[in-house]
């Protein structure tokens, strides 16, 4: 039984469940359209419980029988579950239900993916498996028996027994139902083992479909590196005898941290040099680390309710960022994270979908798996670490693990640990969790008699439901340079706690050049009256790698904005500085590649909107193209040498050094293609021995309108590989001219290999369209209509993916009236669709209410 009427849930209304769950025993009798699930659950009523009503969640279940202590019981099926009279003493609840995994296209609960049974229970999928108090604060041990003809039958915990057509598993660690997992199919394992620091032997497996076993080695090495790193940095050992990962083709998210049985979107675990790019390898390494780190920050310690989601996700994102920084390049990782934060989270903060890292209310929790919860949540952890220092940070984490192991916790529990470990009052810092929006930090300076003073003023614009914002604690990392580029004040973290606050630096011989917000020490928008000359100086001399890149990025933005708004030619001083840096072979190639990465066109549109101007997507596109063409011509004498110097010789390796050189090589090739009509790109495409080189060459050829033959060849070569085909679909759109993007996307939706049922394929096409700024926002509105058509069609199958893709429309208020009306019309058409899901209804309503 499911609910269609929107219901709003509030953090303030939290009430504990009135019963403890002592143990859970489940038996699955697998059948594609008629799986039977038998449950035996021991409940213990809590004394003096505030809520003693016995209510079990359940959706899309056919109840066969229900009993208490062996006696059949009459139940009342109510909206979203069932209820019945229960004893006031401990009792055994038994139920049998039937479910239809094959018909489950929403990919929540137990469903089938190309003949394989798999589960996704976060956030509220377990209620589609059996009747249960499906909430994260209800934790219990699980015993599971799986019966079916499949060769491999997996669940959480350790295997306890098996035979022909059955297997039993026991997870000794209490967990909430959202961490339950089951996988059954004809799979092949890539085995390995790991010995923990204390000497415990752990069996490791990556389970895949036949044919994919050659794509597991990198993922396995990433897993073992993650296990070692968590022991060395956080002191956390793995706690079961076995750790399984399963690759699933149809999966709404990247991966899921189910205890001992991680289920992964195939794209986030399968890798080979021939089929995966450097970016794929790095992403796989990070996601495997992320899900493994959840074993402690999410599993052993979970969240009390879904309002606390950032407690587990923000902390674990921060931990996986630390891991990637240690495995690769710390400065490059930091820059990449900030680019992603500004592209995804800042627009969220500044639009109708804005919400605090810990929201106060929601209708559908699936809609709050957002950049604010994940990425901004991680930034909040980073600020905590900067404020208290490394030693006190790890002291607080040790206390967190000791105090709360086996518990479902809140943000208050988390901050109390820091108060007790450091003696600091965290009341004001807590505002980062409760206040939405990105703070603006205005800066002014003064130099007088050897004292340099920086004055900061913080403010946060009103957001939906929050008009008044109190000052937050903001760690501002600052360094000072002299006019020769020497660092005269090493990085110092200023702790801002007031709305306006000044900080003085004494004993200086001359006015310094400030380097403010080093390492992006807080997720704020820095506003300071400065000059391109100062930016150029910092671009050349700043000793902080992030702020050096930031100065170049600011120059890149200002140059393009001047071209857009005033028709100016590209700034010659910036061009000269950029060319000098690109030619500097002493610098990290990955850093130089990031410097050459153009500012996002959506970011430029948002900047124009913030400055009170109406962005024209076509003008933004044209200015970006003109600048890139000018840069290519200015670098024409260096491009062949730079291309040769960044070509990696020898066998492919996804290590940071090789990946960095290939990243710069791809940037150089894109510039060279503008001058040689694709000759070098064609040669690279024909001779490439790995996907990174082949993909980069194809992108260059398509962008130059020289890629028809290469695209056809690529398709013929890889049409049987579903993950490579996702790349091919996306590339056709992302490399198209703006006026062609929607047309090509529409044609691809009729391609035999396109399907609405696979989230990866849907995102490859619709994500590429909505990510093509000028193409999506063509004044004809064709892009808006196409996306709306497909969202309406998908909603009936997969509400979760549909709702998340609705975010493509969230920036509509910043455009001209004609585009606003077109987008509003499509949103209203979606909103009035008969039978629209709760997920999509909430998202569309919030966006329309901007």
JSON list of C-alpha atoms in Angstrom, two decimals, residues 57-239:
[
{"chain": "A", "resi": 57, "resn": "UNK", "atom": "CA", "xyz": [6.27, 0.50, 7.26]},
{"chain": "A", "resi": 58, "resn": "UNK", "atom": "CA", "xyz": [5.35, -1.38, 4.11]},
{"chain": "A", "resi": 59, "resn": "UNK", "atom": "CA", "xyz": [4.86, -0.42, 0.47]},
{"chain": "A", "resi": 60, "resn": "UNK", "atom": "CA", "xyz": [3.95, -2.51, -2.59]},
{"chain": "A", "resi": 61, "resn": "UNK", "atom": "CA", "xyz": [3.72, -5.67, -0.48]},
{"chain": "A", "resi": 62, "resn": "UNK", "atom": "CA", "xyz": [1.13, -8.43, -0.68]},
{"chain": "A", "resi": 63, "resn": "UNK", "atom": "CA", "xyz": [0.59, -9.68, 2.85]},
{"chain": "A", "resi": 64, "resn": "UNK", "atom": "CA", "xyz": [0.18, -13.45, 2.98]},
{"chain": "A", "resi": 65, "resn": "UNK", "atom": "CA", "xyz": [0.12, -13.99, 6.74]},
{"chain": "A", "resi": 66, "resn": "UNK", "atom": "CA", "xyz": [0.97, -12.32, 10.03]},
{"chain": "A", "resi": 67, "resn": "UNK", "atom": "CA", "xyz": [1.32, -13.78, 13.53]},
{"chain": "A", "resi": 68, "resn": "UNK", "atom": "CA", "xyz": [2.45, -12.80, 17.02]},
{"chain": "A", "resi": 69, "resn": "UNK", "atom": "CA", "xyz": [4.02, -15.53, 19.15]},
{"chain": "A", "resi": 70, "resn": "UNK", "atom": "CA", "xyz": [2.72, -18.09, 16.67]},
{"chain": "A", "resi": 71, "resn": "UNK", "atom": "CA", "xyz": [-0.91, -16.93, 16.74]},
{"chain": "A", "resi": 72, "resn": "UNK", "atom": "CA", "xyz": [-2.39, -15.35, 13.61]},
{"chain": "A", "resi": 73, "resn": "UNK", "atom": "CA", "xyz": [-3.18, -11.69, 14.13]},
{"chain": "A", "resi": 74, "resn": "UNK", "atom": "CA", "xyz": [-5.58, -9.27, 12.50]},
{"chain": "A", "resi": 75, "resn": "UNK", "atom": "CA", "xyz": [-3.74, -6.28, 11.08]},
{"chain": "A", "resi": 76, "resn": "UNK", "atom": "CA", "xyz": [-4.99, -2.95, 9.81]},
{"chain": "A", "resi": 77, "resn": "UNK", "atom": "CA", "xyz": [-3.34, -1.81, 6.60]},
{"chain": "A", "resi": 78, "resn": "UNK", "atom": "CA", "xyz": [-2.94, 1.95, 6.81]},
{"chain": "A", "resi": 79, "resn": "UNK", "atom": "CA", "xyz": [-1.30, 4.58, 4.65]},
{"chain": "A", "resi": 80, "resn": "UNK", "atom": "CA", "xyz": [2.33, 3.51, 4.27]},
{"chain": "A", "resi": 81, "resn": "UNK", "atom": "CA", "xyz": [2.21, 0.33, 6.35]},
{"chain": "A", "resi": 82, "resn": "UNK", "atom": "CA", "xyz": [0.22, -1.61, 8.91]},
{"chain": "A", "resi": 83, "resn": "UNK", "atom": "CA", "xyz": [-0.62, -1.65, 12.57]},
{"chain": "A", "resi": 84, "resn": "UNK", "atom": "CA", "xyz": [-2.13, -4.11, 15.05]},
{"chain": "A", "resi": 85, "resn": "UNK", "atom": "CA", "xyz": [-2.59, -4.77, 18.75]},
{"chain": "A", "resi": 86, "resn": "UNK", "atom": "CA", "xyz": [0.56, -6.14, 20.41]},
{"chain": "A", "resi": 87, "resn": "UNK", "atom": "CA", "xyz": [1.46, -7.48, 23.88]},
{"chain": "A", "resi": 88, "resn": "UNK", "atom": "CA", "xyz": [3.03, -5.24, 26.51]},
{"chain": "A", "resi": 89, "resn": "UNK", "atom": "CA", "xyz": [5.80, -7.83, 26.95]},
{"chain": "A", "resi": 90, "resn": "UNK", "atom": "CA", "xyz": [8.47, -9.01, 24.46]},
{"chain": "A", "resi": 91, "resn": "UNK", "atom": "CA", "xyz": [6.99, -10.83, 21.47]},
{"chain": "A", "resi": 92, "resn": "UNK", "atom": "CA", "xyz": [7.86, -12.51, 18.18]},
{"chain": "A", "resi": 93, "resn": "UNK", "atom": "CA", "xyz": [6.38, -10.96, 15.04]},
{"chain": "A", "resi": 94, "resn": "UNK", "atom": "CA", "xyz": [6.15, -13.26, 12.02]},
{"chain": "A", "resi": 95, "resn": "UNK", "atom": "CA", "xyz": [4.98, -12.28, 8.56]},
{"chain": "A", "resi": 96, "resn": "UNK", "atom": "CA", "xyz": [5.07, -13.56, 5.01]},
{"chain": "A", "resi": 97, "resn": "UNK", "atom": "CA", "xyz": [4.78, -11.21, 2.04]},
{"chain": "A", "resi": 98, "resn": "UNK", "atom": "CA", "xyz": [5.08, -11.49, -1.71]},
{"chain": "A", "resi": 99, "resn": "UNK", "atom": "CA", "xyz": [6.89, -8.94, -3.88]},
{"chain": "A", "resi": 100, "resn": "UNK", "atom": "CA", "xyz": [7.66, -8.54, -7.59]},
{"chain": "A", "resi": 101, "resn": "UNK", "atom": "CA", "xyz": [11.37, -7.80, -8.13]},
{"chain": "A", "resi": 102, "resn": "UNK", "atom": "CA", "xyz": [11.11, -7.96, -11.93]},
{"chain": "A", "resi": 103, "resn": "UNK", "atom": "CA", "xyz": [8.41, -5.31, -12.02]},
{"chain": "A", "resi": 104, "resn": "UNK", "atom": "CA", "xyz": [10.31, -2.99, -9.71]},
{"chain": "A", "resi": 105, "resn": "UNK", "atom": "CA", "xyz": [11.60, -0.32, -12.14]},
{"chain": "A", "resi": 106, "resn": "UNK", "atom": "CA", "xyz": [12.07, 2.26, -9.37]},
{"chain": "A", "resi": 107, "resn": "UNK", "atom": "CA", "xyz": [15.23, 0.35, -8.34]},
{"chain": "A", "resi": 108, "resn": "UNK", "atom": "CA", "xyz": [14.36, 0.64, -4.62]},
{"chain": "A", "resi": 109, "resn": "UNK", "atom": "CA", "xyz": [13.94, -2.39, -2.39]},
{"chain": "A", "resi": 110, "resn": "UNK", "atom": "CA", "xyz": [14.55, -5.77, -4.07]},
{"chain": "A", "resi": 111, "resn": "UNK", "atom": "CA", "xyz": [14.65, -5.53, -7.87]},
{"chain": "A", "resi": 112, "resn": "UNK", "atom": "CA", "xyz": [16.18, -7.25, -10.87]},
{"chain": "A", "resi": 113, "resn": "UNK", "atom": "CA", "xyz": [18.92, -5.93, -13.12]},
{"chain": "A", "resi": 114, "resn": "UNK", "atom": "CA", "xyz": [19.44, -8.00, -16.26]},
{"chain": "A", "resi": 115, "resn": "UNK", "atom": "CA", "xyz": [18.45, -11.19, -14.46]},
{"chain": "A", "resi": 116, "resn": "UNK", "atom": "CA", "xyz": [20.33, -10.45, -11.24]},
{"chain": "A", "resi": 117, "resn": "UNK", "atom": "CA", "xyz": [18.54, -9.81, -7.94]},
{"chain": "A", "resi": 118, "resn": "UNK", "atom": "CA", "xyz": [19.86, -6.85, -6.00]},
{"chain": "A", "resi": 119, "resn": "UNK", "atom": "CA", "xyz": [18.71, -4.38, -3.35]},
{"chain": "A", "resi": 120, "resn": "UNK", "atom": "CA", "xyz": [18.88, -0.66, -2.66]},
{"chain": "A", "resi": 121, "resn": "UNK", "atom": "CA", "xyz": [17.39, 0.17, 0.72]},
{"chain": "A", "resi": 122, "resn": "UNK", "atom": "CA", "xyz": [18.71, 3.66, 1.47]},
{"chain": "A", "resi": 123, "resn": "UNK", "atom": "CA", "xyz": [16.84, 5.72, 2.34]},
{"chain": "A", "resi": 124, "resn": "UNK", "atom": "CA", "xyz": [13.46, 3.95, 2.62]},
{"chain": "A", "resi": 125, "resn": "UNK", "atom": "CA", "xyz": [13.66, 0.93, 0.34]},
{"chain": "A", "resi": 126, "resn": "UNK", "atom": "CA", "xyz": [13.48, -1.82, 2.96]},
{"chain": "A", "resi": 127, "resn": "UNK", "atom": "CA", "xyz": [9.75, -1.17, 3.40]},
{"chain": "A", "resi": 128, "resn": "UNK", "atom": "CA", "xyz": [9.33, -2.50, -0.14]},
{"chain": "A", "resi": 129, "resn": "UNK", "atom": "CA", "xyz": [10.83, -5.83, 0.99]},
{"chain": "A", "resi": 130, "resn": "UNK", "atom": "CA", "xyz": [8.85, -6.60, 4.14]},
{"chain": "A", "resi": 131, "resn": "UNK", "atom": "CA", "xyz": [6.95, -4.90, 6.95]},
{"chain": "A", "resi": 132, "resn": "UNK", "atom": "CA", "xyz": [9.42, -3.29, 9.34]},
{"chain": "A", "resi": 133, "resn": "UNK", "atom": "CA", "xyz": [10.07, -0.10, 11.37]},
{"chain": "A", "resi": 134, "resn": "UNK", "atom": "CA", "xyz": [12.08, 1.34, 8.46]},
{"chain": "A", "resi": 135, "resn": "UNK", "atom": "CA", "xyz": [13.91, 4.15, 10.22]},
{"chain": "A", "resi": 136, "resn": "UNK", "atom": "CA", "xyz": [17.65, 4.55, 10.85]},
{"chain": "A", "resi": 137, "resn": "UNK", "atom": "CA", "xyz": [17.42, 4.66, 14.65]},
{"chain": "A", "resi": 138, "resn": "UNK", "atom": "CA", "xyz": [16.03, 1.11, 14.80]},
{"chain": "A", "resi": 139, "resn": "UNK", "atom": "CA", "xyz": [19.11, -1.15, 14.82]},
{"chain": "A", "resi": 140, "resn": "UNK", "atom": "CA", "xyz": [19.33, -4.92, 15.10]},
{"chain": "A", "resi": 141, "resn": "UNK", "atom": "CA", "xyz": [21.38, -7.95, 14.14]},
{"chain": "A", "resi": 142, "resn": "UNK", "atom": "CA", "xyz": [20.21, -9.84, 11.05]},
{"chain": "A", "resi": 143, "resn": "UNK", "atom": "CA", "xyz": [20.19, -13.50, 10.04]},
{"chain": "A", "resi": 144, "resn": "UNK", "atom": "CA", "xyz": [19.29, -14.14, 6.41]},
{"chain": "A", "resi": 145, "resn": "UNK", "atom": "CA", "xyz": [18.51, -17.29, 4.43]},
{"chain": "A", "resi": 146, "resn": "UNK", "atom": "CA", "xyz": [18.32, -17.04, 0.63]},
{"chain": "A", "resi": 147, "resn": "UNK", "atom": "CA", "xyz": [16.76, -19.80, -1.45]},
{"chain": "A", "resi": 148, "resn": "UNK", "atom": "CA", "xyz": [17.05, -19.77, -5.23]},
{"chain": "A", "resi": 149, "resn": "UNK", "atom": "CA", "xyz": [18.69, -21.40, -8.24]},
{"chain": "A", "resi": 150, "resn": "UNK", "atom": "CA", "xyz": [21.29, -18.64, -8.72]},
{"chain": "A", "resi": 151, "resn": "UNK", "atom": "CA", "xyz": [24.95, -19.62, -8.36]},
{"chain": "A", "resi": 152, "resn": "UNK", "atom": "CA", "xyz": [25.81, -16.81, -5.98]},
{"chain": "A", "resi": 153, "resn": "UNK", "atom": "CA", "xyz": [23.60, -15.85, -3.00]},
{"chain": "A", "resi": 154, "resn": "UNK", "atom": "CA", "xyz": [24.95, -12.94, -0.93]},
{"chain": "A", "resi": 155, "resn": "UNK", "atom": "CA", "xyz": [23.83, -10.88, 2.05]},
{"chain": "A", "resi": 156, "resn": "UNK", "atom": "CA", "xyz": [25.34, -8.80, 4.85]},
{"chain": "A", "resi": 157, "resn": "UNK", "atom": "CA", "xyz": [27.85, -10.02, 7.38]},
{"chain": "A", "resi": 158, "resn": "UNK", "atom": "CA", "xyz": [29.58, -13.40, 7.41]},
{"chain": "A", "resi": 159, "resn": "UNK", "atom": "CA", "xyz": [28.47, -16.59, 5.61]},
{"chain": "A", "resi": 160, "resn": "UNK", "atom": "CA", "xyz": [27.35, -19.23, 8.09]},
{"chain": "A", "resi": 161, "resn": "UNK", "atom": "CA", "xyz": [26.10, -22.14, 5.94]},
{"chain": "A", "resi": 162, "resn": "UNK", "atom": "CA", "xyz": [25.23, -23.01, 2.35]},
{"chain": "A", "resi": 163, "resn": "UNK", "atom": "CA", "xyz": [24.10, -25.82, 0.12]},
{"chain": "A", "resi": 164, "resn": "UNK", "atom": "CA", "xyz": [22.60, -26.49, -3.29]},
{"chain": "A", "resi": 165, "resn": "UNK", "atom": "CA", "xyz": [20.15, -23.65, -3.90]},
{"chain": "A", "resi": 166, "resn": "UNK", "atom": "CA", "xyz": [20.51, -21.90, -0.53]},
{"chain": "A", "resi": 167, "resn": "UNK", "atom": "CA", "xyz": [22.85, -19.83, 1.61]},
{"chain": "A", "resi": 168, "resn": "UNK", "atom": "CA", "xyz": [22.70, -18.32, 5.08]},
{"chain": "A", "resi": 169, "resn": "UNK", "atom": "CA", "xyz": [24.36, -15.17, 6.39]},
{"chain": "A", "resi": 170, "resn": "UNK", "atom": "CA", "xyz": [24.68, -13.53, 9.80]},
{"chain": "A", "resi": 171, "resn": "UNK", "atom": "CA", "xyz": [25.60, -9.90, 10.48]},
{"chain": "A", "resi": 172, "resn": "UNK", "atom": "CA", "xyz": [26.64, -9.65, 14.15]},
{"chain": "A", "resi": 173, "resn": "UNK", "atom": "CA", "xyz": [26.77, -5.85, 14.14]},
{"chain": "A", "resi": 174, "resn": "UNK", "atom": "CA", "xyz": [23.43, -4.12, 14.81]},
{"chain": "A", "resi": 175, "resn": "UNK", "atom": "CA", "xyz": [22.36, -2.06, 11.82]},
{"chain": "A", "resi": 176, "resn": "UNK", "atom": "CA", "xyz": [19.34, -0.15, 10.57]},
{"chain": "A", "resi": 177, "resn": "UNK", "atom": "CA", "xyz": [17.29, -1.65, 7.76]},
{"chain": "A", "resi": 178, "resn": "UNK", "atom": "CA", "xyz": [18.62, 0.81, 5.18]},
{"chain": "A", "resi": 179, "resn": "UNK", "atom": "CA", "xyz": [21.94, -1.05, 5.34]},
{"chain": "A", "resi": 180, "resn": "UNK", "atom": "CA", "xyz": [20.39, -4.41, 4.49]},
{"chain": "A", "resi": 181, "resn": "UNK", "atom": "CA", "xyz": [21.56, -5.96, 1.23]},
{"chain": "A", "resi": 182, "resn": "UNK", "atom": "CA", "xyz": [20.91, -9.04, -0.87]},
{"chain": "A", "resi": 183, "resn": "UNK", "atom": "CA", "xyz": [22.38, -10.03, -4.23]},
{"chain": "A", "resi": 184, "resn": "UNK", "atom": "CA", "xyz": [21.70, -13.21, -6.18]},
{"chain": "A", "resi": 185, "resn": "UNK", "atom": "CA", "xyz": [22.86, -14.08, -9.66]},
{"chain": "A", "resi": 186, "resn": "UNK", "atom": "CA", "xyz": [25.21, -16.00, -11.88]},
{"chain": "A", "resi": 187, "resn": "UNK", "atom": "CA", "xyz": [28.28, -14.00, -10.97]},
{"chain": "A", "resi": 188, "resn": "UNK", "atom": "CA", "xyz": [32.05, -14.41, -11.06]},
{"chain": "A", "resi": 189, "resn": "UNK", "atom": "CA", "xyz": [34.28, -13.17, -8.27]},
{"chain": "A", "resi": 190, "resn": "UNK", "atom": "CA", "xyz": [37.65, -11.44, -8.39]},
{"chain": "A", "resi": 191, "resn": "UNK", "atom": "CA", "xyz": [39.10, -12.62, -5.06]},
{"chain": "A", "resi": 192, "resn": "UNK", "atom": "CA", "xyz": [41.85, -11.26, -2.84]},
{"chain": "A", "resi": 193, "resn": "UNK", "atom": "CA", "xyz": [42.55, -10.94, 0.87]},
{"chain": "A", "resi": 194, "resn": "UNK", "atom": "CA", "xyz": [43.61, -8.38, 3.43]},
{"chain": "A", "resi": 195, "resn": "UNK", "atom": "CA", "xyz": [45.25, -8.70, 6.82]},
{"chain": "A", "resi": 196, "resn": "UNK", "atom": "CA", "xyz": [44.28, -6.02, 9.29]},
{"chain": "A", "resi": 197, "resn": "UNK", "atom": "CA", "xyz": [46.72, -4.25, 11.58]},
{"chain": "A", "resi": 198, "resn": "UNK", "atom": "CA", "xyz": [45.72, -6.57, 14.44]},
{"chain": "A", "resi": 199, "resn": "UNK", "atom": "CA", "xyz": [46.25, -9.67, 12.29]},
{"chain": "A", "resi": 200, "resn": "UNK", "atom": "CA", "xyz": [42.69, -10.48, 11.26]},
{"chain": "A", "resi": 201, "resn": "UNK", "atom": "CA", "xyz": [42.41, -12.13, 7.83]},
{"chain": "A", "resi": 202, "resn": "UNK", "atom": "CA", "xyz": [39.64, -10.79, 5.60]},
{"chain": "A", "resi": 203, "resn": "UNK", "atom": "CA", "xyz": [38.46, -12.33, 2.35]},
{"chain": "A", "resi": 204, "resn": "UNK", "atom": "CA", "xyz": [37.78, -9.76, -0.37]},
{"chain": "A", "resi": 205, "resn": "UNK", "atom": "CA", "xyz": [35.65, -10.23, -3.48]},
{"chain": "A", "resi": 206, "resn": "UNK", "atom": "CA", "xyz": [34.42, -8.12, -6.35]},
{"chain": "A", "resi": 207, "resn": "UNK", "atom": "CA", "xyz": [31.48, -9.91, -7.97]},
{"chain": "A", "resi": 208, "resn": "UNK", "atom": "CA", "xyz": [30.68, -9.21, -11.63]},
{"chain": "A", "resi": 209, "resn": "UNK", "atom": "CA", "xyz": [28.86, -10.64, -14.62]},
{"chain": "A", "resi": 210, "resn": "UNK", "atom": "CA", "xyz": [30.78, -13.05, -16.85]},
{"chain": "A", "resi": 211, "resn": "UNK", "atom": "CA", "xyz": [32.87, -10.96, -19.21]},
{"chain": "A", "resi": 212, "resn": "UNK", "atom": "CA", "xyz": [33.63, -8.22, -16.71]},
{"chain": "A", "resi": 213, "resn": "UNK", "atom": "CA", "xyz": [36.14, -10.14, -14.61]},
{"chain": "A", "resi": 214, "resn": "UNK", "atom": "CA", "xyz": [39.03, -8.40, -16.40]},
{"chain": "A", "resi": 215, "resn": "UNK", "atom": "CA", "xyz": [37.89, -5.00, -15.09]},
{"chain": "A", "resi": 216, "resn": "UNK", "atom": "CA", "xyz": [38.24, -5.64, -11.35]},
{"chain": "A", "resi": 217, "resn": "UNK", "atom": "CA", "xyz": [41.95, -5.38, -10.55]},
{"chain": "A", "resi": 218, "resn": "UNK", "atom": "CA", "xyz": [42.07, -1.62, -10.10]},
{"chain": "A", "resi": 219, "resn": "UNK", "atom": "CA", "xyz": [39.00, -1.62, -7.87]},
{"chain": "A", "resi": 220, "resn": "UNK", "atom": "CA", "xyz": [40.49, -4.33, -5.69]},
{"chain": "A", "resi": 221, "resn": "UNK", "atom": "CA", "xyz": [43.74, -2.40, -5.25]},
{"chain": "A", "resi": 222, "resn": "UNK", "atom": "CA", "xyz": [41.73, 0.71, -4.39]},
{"chain": "A", "resi": 223, "resn": "UNK", "atom": "CA", "xyz": [39.85, -1.27, -1.73]},
{"chain": "A", "resi": 224, "resn": "UNK", "atom": "CA", "xyz": [43.05, -2.53, -0.12]},
{"chain": "A", "resi": 225, "resn": "UNK", "atom": "CA", "xyz": [44.58, 0.97, -0.17]},
{"chain": "A", "resi": 226, "resn": "UNK", "atom": "CA", "xyz": [41.44, 2.28, 1.51]},
{"chain": "A", "resi": 227, "resn": "UNK", "atom": "CA", "xyz": [41.59, -0.34, 4.24]},
{"chain": "A", "resi": 228, "resn": "UNK", "atom": "CA", "xyz": [45.24, 0.42, 4.94]},
{"chain": "A", "resi": 229, "resn": "UNK", "atom": "CA", "xyz": [44.69, 4.20, 4.89]},
{"chain": "A", "resi": 230, "resn": "UNK", "atom": "CA", "xyz": [41.76, 4.04, 7.33]},
{"chain": "A", "resi": 231, "resn": "UNK", "atom": "CA", "xyz": [43.89, 2.03, 9.75]},
{"chain": "A", "resi": 232, "resn": "UNK", "atom": "CA", "xyz": [46.84, 4.42, 9.50]},
{"chain": "A", "resi": 233, "resn": "UNK", "atom": "CA", "xyz": [45.01, 7.77, 9.50]},
{"chain": "A", "resi": 234, "resn": "UNK", "atom": "CA", "xyz": [41.87, 7.13, 11.58]},
{"chain": "A", "resi": 235, "resn": "UNK", "atom": "CA", "xyz": [42.81, 3.93, 13.44]},
{"chain": "A", "resi": 236, "resn": "UNK", "atom": "CA", "xyz": [39.79, 2.04, 12.06]},
{"chain": "A", "resi": 237, "resn": "UNK", "atom": "CA", "xyz": [40.03, -1.67, 11.29]},
{"chain": "A", "resi": 238, "resn": "UNK", "atom": "CA", "xyz": [37.56, -3.75, 9.34]},
{"chain": "A", "resi": 239, "resn": "UNK", "atom": "CA", "xyz": [35.32, -5.88, 11.55]}
]
